[in-house]
């Protein structure tokens, strides 16, 4: 009888130990899964902040168009490029198209502000100064939003690619995301002389 009780107690301890181990593993899996979901949501939220700033910048295009119209006879190509951007509906753009618009807009603005240097009456106009301040502020906010997005994406990618969270990431379809990057052309320092010859 004493041996049977000892075996029963040992079996009970073994079963309890197994249940505790299973419970701990479940808690770890749940914590890792929730962490992956939070990181994915943070990257989506950070891209939303970029999206808001791109939309704000996009909404500045009519003012840029109005300012460029005054000098359109001098710079028809810049005016045409900016007008083409404005004729598209921002809401209809995909994420990739928004990134492409971002790149095109940056190039057009660089060209436009380089041109303004050659036209003192444009550079001195109140509309131009207000527009330049608004664009500069928006660019600073957009730059901050990009840095936040890239930090969130890096954190998320680390979780998706490192052990043990990579096991759950693969099982539940969490995939690597790309950081927001700029083109090689945008990385280069603009040559104002070349811009003015275009």
Tab-separated table of C-alpha atoms in Angstrom:
chain	number	residue	atom	x	y	z
A	1	UNK	CA	0.000	0.000	0.000
A	2	UNK	CA	2.810	2.352	0.894
A	3	UNK	CA	4.554	1.664	-2.442
A	4	UNK	CA	1.300	2.250	-4.371
A	5	UNK	CA	0.815	5.597	-2.634
A	6	UNK	CA	4.384	6.567	-3.451
A	7	UNK	CA	3.858	5.632	-7.117
A	8	UNK	CA	0.587	7.570	-7.233
A	9	UNK	CA	2.266	10.629	-5.709
A	10	UNK	CA	5.162	10.345	-8.154
A	11	UNK	CA	2.710	10.011	-11.055
A	12	UNK	CA	0.779	13.062	-9.788
A	13	UNK	CA	3.985	15.110	-9.545
A	14	UNK	CA	5.016	13.994	-13.012
A	15	UNK	CA	1.625	14.939	-14.485
A	16	UNK	CA	1.692	18.298	-12.667
A	17	UNK	CA	5.213	18.967	-13.903
A	18	UNK	CA	4.172	18.154	-17.472
A	19	UNK	CA	1.128	20.450	-17.198
A	20	UNK	CA	3.286	23.262	-15.778
A	21	UNK	CA	5.837	22.863	-18.599
A	22	UNK	CA	3.038	22.893	-21.226
A	23	UNK	CA	1.474	25.975	-19.601
A	24	UNK	CA	4.821	27.800	-19.557
A	25	UNK	CA	5.417	26.941	-23.237
A	26	UNK	CA	1.913	28.185	-24.128
A	27	UNK	CA	2.478	31.446	-22.242
A	28	UNK	CA	5.818	31.950	-24.064
A	29	UNK	CA	4.189	31.262	-27.457
A	30	UNK	CA	1.338	33.657	-26.702
A	31	UNK	CA	3.792	36.356	-25.587
A	32	UNK	CA	5.908	35.936	-28.733
A	33	UNK	CA	2.837	35.954	-31.005
A	34	UNK	CA	1.441	39.086	-29.329
A	35	UNK	CA	4.829	40.769	-29.627
A	36	UNK	CA	4.933	40.021	-33.368
A	37	UNK	CA	1.414	41.407	-33.825
A	38	UNK	CA	2.295	44.576	-31.883
A	39	UNK	CA	5.459	45.124	-33.930
A	40	UNK	CA	3.581	44.587	-37.201
A	41	UNK	CA	0.906	47.065	-36.110
A	42	UNK	CA	3.576	49.596	-35.123
A	43	UNK	CA	5.090	49.401	-38.618
A	44	UNK	CA	1.669	49.925	-40.188
A	45	UNK	CA	1.011	52.859	-37.875
A	46	UNK	CA	4.404	54.369	-38.700
A	47	UNK	CA	3.719	54.031	-42.434
A	48	UNK	CA	0.391	55.754	-41.768
A	49	UNK	CA	2.337	58.720	-40.362
A	50	UNK	CA	4.429	58.832	-43.541
A	51	UNK	CA	1.233	58.607	-45.553
A	52	UNK	CA	-0.233	61.587	-43.685
A	53	UNK	CA	2.868	63.672	-44.405
A	54	UNK	CA	2.934	62.616	-48.076
A	55	UNK	CA	-0.729	63.652	-48.338
A	56	UNK	CA	0.044	66.981	-46.657
A	57	UNK	CA	2.876	67.566	-49.115
A	58	UNK	CA	0.669	66.452	-51.996
A	59	UNK	CA	-1.931	69.012	-50.913
A	60	UNK	CA	0.715	71.736	-51.206
A	61	UNK	CA	0.983	71.039	-54.952
A	62	UNK	CA	-1.827	73.475	-55.953
A	63	UNK	CA	0.117	76.279	-54.250
A	64	UNK	CA	3.270	75.181	-56.011
A	65	UNK	CA	1.370	75.046	-59.309
A	66	UNK	CA	0.013	78.561	-58.764
A	67	UNK	CA	3.489	79.876	-57.991
A	68	UNK	CA	5.067	78.081	-60.932
A	69	UNK	CA	2.304	79.334	-63.264
A	70	UNK	CA	3.611	82.841	-62.717
A	71	UNK	CA	6.925	81.721	-64.146
A	72	UNK	CA	5.664	78.968	-66.447
A	73	UNK	CA	6.965	80.650	-69.559
A	74	UNK	CA	10.475	80.241	-68.135
A	75	UNK	CA	10.083	76.697	-66.831
A	76	UNK	CA	7.369	74.802	-68.687
A	77	UNK	CA	8.827	71.355	-67.930
A	78	UNK	CA	8.720	71.859	-64.154
A	79	UNK	CA	5.173	73.180	-64.403
A	80	UNK	CA	4.131	70.189	-66.521
A	81	UNK	CA	5.686	67.700	-64.083
A	82	UNK	CA	4.007	69.258	-61.047
A	83	UNK	CA	0.648	69.542	-62.822
A	84	UNK	CA	0.841	65.879	-63.852
A	85	UNK	CA	1.378	64.890	-60.215
A	86	UNK	CA	-1.596	66.982	-59.084
A	87	UNK	CA	-3.968	65.482	-61.662
A	88	UNK	CA	-3.727	62.064	-59.990
A	89	UNK	CA	-6.000	61.208	-57.064
A	90	UNK	CA	-3.871	60.627	-53.960
A	91	UNK	CA	-6.386	58.202	-52.438
A	92	UNK	CA	-6.084	55.882	-55.448
A	93	UNK	CA	-2.321	55.394	-55.057
A	94	UNK	CA	-0.845	52.128	-53.802
A	95	UNK	CA	1.977	52.217	-51.239
A	96	UNK	CA	4.539	51.791	-54.043
A	97	UNK	CA	2.947	54.607	-56.083
A	98	UNK	CA	3.091	56.854	-53.003
A	99	UNK	CA	6.807	56.108	-52.680
A	100	UNK	CA	7.270	56.867	-56.414
A	101	UNK	CA	5.298	60.117	-56.037
A	102	UNK	CA	7.473	61.015	-53.071
A	103	UNK	CA	10.574	60.595	-55.208
A	104	UNK	CA	9.143	62.523	-58.176
A	105	UNK	CA	7.929	65.336	-55.948
A	106	UNK	CA	11.323	65.663	-54.255
A	107	UNK	CA	13.022	65.954	-57.642
A	108	UNK	CA	10.497	68.524	-58.898
A	109	UNK	CA	10.885	70.626	-55.736
A	110	UNK	CA	14.670	70.495	-55.939
A	111	UNK	CA	14.451	71.659	-59.548
A	112	UNK	CA	11.903	74.352	-58.715
A	113	UNK	CA	13.877	75.813	-55.813
A	114	UNK	CA	17.060	75.788	-57.885
A	115	UNK	CA	15.209	77.739	-60.578
A	116	UNK	CA	13.918	80.207	-57.979
A	117	UNK	CA	17.498	81.154	-57.192
A	118	UNK	CA	17.804	82.565	-60.754
A	119	UNK	CA	14.618	84.637	-60.528
A	120	UNK	CA	14.945	87.180	-57.701
A	121	UNK	CA	11.341	88.375	-58.129
A	122	UNK	CA	10.101	84.795	-57.565
A	123	UNK	CA	12.452	84.184	-54.665
A	124	UNK	CA	11.341	87.421	-52.999
A	125	UNK	CA	7.605	86.868	-53.501
A	126	UNK	CA	5.536	86.358	-50.369
A	127	UNK	CA	3.751	83.327	-51.873
A	128	UNK	CA	7.050	81.646	-52.623
A	129	UNK	CA	8.392	82.281	-49.123
A	130	UNK	CA	5.235	80.893	-47.483
A	131	UNK	CA	5.269	77.885	-49.772
A	132	UNK	CA	8.939	77.233	-49.105
A	133	UNK	CA	8.375	77.423	-45.319
A	134	UNK	CA	5.396	75.034	-45.555
A	135	UNK	CA	7.340	72.594	-47.721
A	136	UNK	CA	10.398	72.740	-45.452
A	137	UNK	CA	8.252	72.051	-42.385
A	138	UNK	CA	6.516	69.182	-44.156
A	139	UNK	CA	9.834	67.742	-45.330
A	140	UNK	CA	11.185	67.803	-41.764
A	141	UNK	CA	8.066	66.031	-40.469
A	142	UNK	CA	8.220	63.545	-43.331
A	143	UNK	CA	11.875	62.840	-42.592
A	144	UNK	CA	11.046	62.198	-38.919
A	145	UNK	CA	8.146	59.928	-39.919
A	146	UNK	CA	10.450	57.953	-42.242
A	147	UNK	CA	13.003	57.479	-39.450
A	148	UNK	CA	10.270	56.252	-37.091
A	149	UNK	CA	8.927	53.885	-39.752
A	150	UNK	CA	12.373	52.470	-40.497
A	151	UNK	CA	13.038	51.936	-36.766
A	152	UNK	CA	9.712	50.082	-36.409
A	153	UNK	CA	10.406	47.979	-39.508
A	154	UNK	CA	13.887	47.082	-38.243
A	155	UNK	CA	12.462	46.049	-34.868
A	156	UNK	CA	9.739	44.002	-36.575
A	157	UNK	CA	12.199	42.361	-39.004
A	158	UNK	CA	14.495	41.452	-36.112
A	159	UNK	CA	11.589	39.721	-34.372
A	160	UNK	CA	10.555	37.919	-37.574
A	161	UNK	CA	14.075	36.714	-38.318
A	162	UNK	CA	15.522	35.834	-34.894
A	163	UNK	CA	15.065	32.660	-32.872
A	164	UNK	CA	12.634	31.652	-31.311
A	165	UNK	CA	10.126	34.188	-32.633
A	166	UNK	CA	11.035	33.270	-36.225
A	167	UNK	CA	9.407	29.859	-35.662
A	168	UNK	CA	6.055	31.439	-34.823
A	169	UNK	CA	6.503	34.121	-37.502
A	170	UNK	CA	6.842	31.417	-40.151
A	171	UNK	CA	3.870	29.465	-38.809
A	172	UNK	CA	1.557	32.495	-38.756
A	173	UNK	CA	2.694	34.216	-41.960
A	174	UNK	CA	4.615	37.168	-40.536
A	175	UNK	CA	6.939	38.225	-43.344
A	176	UNK	CA	9.835	40.655	-43.561
A	177	UNK	CA	9.004	44.275	-44.476
A	178	UNK	CA	11.115	46.728	-46.460
A	179	UNK	CA	12.415	49.941	-44.972
A	180	UNK	CA	11.472	53.201	-46.648
A	181	UNK	CA	14.409	54.124	-48.864
A	182	UNK	CA	15.189	56.757	-51.452
A	183	UNK	CA	16.547	56.289	-54.937
A	184	UNK	CA	20.219	56.658	-55.844
A	185	UNK	CA	19.332	59.800	-57.795
A	186	UNK	CA	17.866	61.414	-54.662
A	187	UNK	CA	20.927	60.453	-52.597
A	188	UNK	CA	23.213	62.383	-54.934
A	189	UNK	CA	23.850	66.045	-54.214
A	190	UNK	CA	21.891	67.983	-56.860
A	191	UNK	CA	23.965	69.878	-59.411
A	192	UNK	CA	22.136	73.189	-59.760
A	193	UNK	CA	23.806	73.983	-63.083
A	194	UNK	CA	22.476	70.745	-64.608
A	195	UNK	CA	19.005	71.411	-63.199
A	196	UNK	CA	18.893	74.843	-64.779
A	197	UNK	CA	19.972	73.480	-68.181
A	198	UNK	CA	17.046	71.045	-68.334
